XYZ file of C-alpha atoms in Angstrom:
195
model
C -0.238 -0.494 -0.346
C 0.890 3.020 -0.987
C 1.512 6.230 1.951
C -1.516 7.908 -0.506
C -3.657 5.140 0.043
C -2.522 4.661 3.628
C -2.956 8.484 4.749
C -6.839 8.081 2.328
C -7.642 4.947 4.810
C -6.677 6.124 7.919
C -9.127 9.731 7.063
C -11.548 7.503 6.084
C -11.143 5.769 8.785
C -10.732 9.119 11.660
C -13.869 10.321 9.676
C -16.365 6.957 10.277
C -15.188 7.693 13.942
C -16.304 10.718 14.214
C -19.523 10.399 12.549
C -20.236 7.186 14.814
C -19.539 9.324 17.409
C -21.632 12.497 16.027
C -24.632 9.764 15.904
C -24.593 8.424 19.033
C -22.794 5.276 18.883
C -21.770 5.356 22.494
C -22.622 2.157 24.474
C -23.939 4.614 27.664
C -28.529 4.370 27.090
C -29.560 6.989 26.375
C -32.869 8.693 27.457
C -34.591 10.178 24.823
C -37.163 12.393 26.655
C -34.782 13.339 28.621
C -32.568 14.758 25.560
C -34.301 15.446 23.225
C -33.985 18.650 20.986
C -36.062 21.874 22.132
C -38.213 22.509 18.806
C -36.263 26.055 17.583
C -37.647 29.097 18.444
C -41.144 30.979 15.431
C -38.641 33.229 13.324
C -39.262 36.962 13.834
C -40.439 38.020 10.553
C -39.785 42.088 9.758
C -42.063 43.194 6.901
C -42.522 46.936 5.356
C -45.321 49.050 4.071
C -45.911 52.550 2.475
C -49.468 54.610 2.261
C -48.495 56.227 -0.643
C -50.555 59.271 -1.805
C -52.323 59.748 -5.177
C -50.103 63.003 -4.748
C -47.513 60.497 -5.243
C -48.708 57.755 -7.164
C -49.521 60.024 -10.663
C -53.245 58.705 -9.727
C -54.940 61.250 -7.908
C -57.503 59.859 -5.072
C -55.348 56.661 -5.446
C -53.682 55.403 -2.157
C -51.991 53.313 -1.832
C -50.252 50.090 0.159
C -46.777 49.708 -1.480
C -45.988 46.119 -1.705
C -49.266 45.523 -0.591
C -48.875 41.550 -1.143
C -46.937 40.508 1.724
C -45.549 36.649 2.644
C -44.941 35.138 5.600
C -44.264 31.829 7.775
C -46.600 30.272 9.806
C -45.950 31.039 13.219
C -43.290 33.904 12.657
C -44.379 36.806 14.806
C -44.454 39.532 12.020
C -43.283 42.918 13.508
C -45.393 44.765 10.649
C -44.190 48.396 9.765
C -46.289 50.686 7.975
C -45.037 54.124 6.827
C -48.277 55.959 6.037
C -47.891 59.268 4.124
C -51.113 60.304 3.873
C -52.134 63.979 5.797
C -55.816 62.917 5.081
C -58.517 61.549 7.195
C -61.220 58.887 6.118
C -63.265 58.009 8.807
C -64.742 54.190 9.506
C -67.422 52.364 10.914
C -66.631 52.255 14.366
C -65.578 48.980 15.062
C -62.114 49.594 12.678
C -61.294 52.385 14.715
C -59.612 49.349 17.380
C -57.060 48.212 17.339
C -57.284 43.950 17.382
C -54.953 40.590 16.626
C -52.236 41.899 17.261
C -49.829 41.406 21.091
C -50.758 43.401 23.867
C -53.888 44.796 21.880
C -52.084 47.783 21.458
C -49.704 49.135 17.843
C -46.675 52.358 18.458
C -47.979 55.234 16.176
C -46.168 58.655 17.008
C -43.778 57.357 19.633
C -47.499 56.482 21.168
C -49.218 52.838 22.221
C -52.596 53.144 21.263
C -55.723 50.611 21.663
C -58.087 52.645 19.428
C -57.559 55.850 17.155
C -60.633 57.891 16.956
C -62.315 58.059 13.512
C -61.670 61.760 13.124
C -58.233 61.165 13.176
C -57.758 57.775 10.689
C -56.181 58.420 7.523
C -56.369 53.905 6.148
C -57.057 50.677 7.515
C -55.184 47.716 7.623
C -57.688 44.794 8.092
C -57.238 41.058 7.596
C -61.139 39.551 8.640
C -60.147 36.529 7.974
C -57.458 36.217 10.764
C -59.363 39.400 13.146
C -56.024 41.493 13.010
C -57.426 45.616 12.790
C -54.532 48.193 12.350
C -56.169 51.889 12.240
C -53.730 54.205 10.519
C -54.245 57.694 11.614
C -53.282 60.806 9.103
C -49.791 62.118 9.078
C -49.421 64.863 12.046
C -47.578 66.536 9.687
C -47.419 67.015 5.575
C -44.193 65.501 5.209
C -43.185 63.428 7.691
C -44.706 60.154 7.523
C -47.083 58.283 10.686
C -44.436 54.733 11.433
C -47.608 52.767 13.232
C -45.720 49.408 14.474
C -47.889 45.938 15.088
C -47.334 42.561 16.330
C -48.689 40.078 15.537
C -48.456 35.274 15.411
C -49.103 33.602 11.827
C -51.104 30.831 12.922
C -52.557 29.206 10.247
C -52.104 29.114 6.672
C -53.746 30.092 3.771
C -54.646 33.077 1.626
C -55.886 36.183 3.279
C -56.798 39.487 1.511
C -56.591 42.051 3.666
C -58.399 45.729 2.901
C -58.225 49.357 3.908
C -61.879 50.640 5.899
C -61.944 53.294 5.789
C -63.148 55.287 2.753
C -60.402 56.501 1.388
C -61.005 55.990 -2.352
C -63.474 57.697 -5.337
C -66.599 57.536 -5.888
C -69.725 59.214 -3.405
C -69.536 56.968 -0.959
C -64.692 56.932 -1.005
C -65.037 53.185 -1.375
C -64.132 53.248 -5.596
C -61.008 52.594 -7.297
C -58.210 52.026 -5.052
C -60.447 50.775 -3.023
C -62.183 48.085 -4.631
C -58.849 47.278 -6.738
C -55.702 44.678 -6.020
C -52.691 46.149 -4.860
C -54.074 49.394 -3.999
C -55.730 49.834 -0.673
C -56.987 45.705 -0.854
C -53.462 42.707 -1.008
C -53.176 39.255 0.378
C -51.572 38.121 3.436
C -49.752 34.723 2.845
C -48.928 32.745 5.913
C -46.661 29.483 3.887
C -46.343 25.996 5.227
C -49.297 23.734 6.813
């Protein structure tokens, strides 16, 4: 046997020994209930979306969430940040003034923890009916400075869930036309992947 083959043979034996040691081949009995690995913690996912106005997107009366479609893994802790540039208000019905479906039942808006927002101060909402999530978005108090809203929730079930803005910020006599009825503007999809 040449030196080259001896080195290869010794290396292979060494790798087999390491592999056996790593596979728990020791003679000591194992207690699987006390040594099982704990489940990995759920991942934290950061989502960001901007609400831009018709002045910004060039389509008068058509505000837009950008992006409107988002995907997260099932079980993830989702930290959603909504950056709104809209200083106009569109008061929704009373049920959409309350924060629901998020951690602690509160959002952070303009540095304040809020469980609801007065209707007269709301520009938009981020509402996912199938997940029980409602996040009211206040109008930005200062032109040219965004309102930043933060909320945290857990994506508990898999599927594709439509979300809507429930503040009448669109066109037409009711404010629910145009962007409110058009996917990719004031409505989109939150997809929770996995089984």
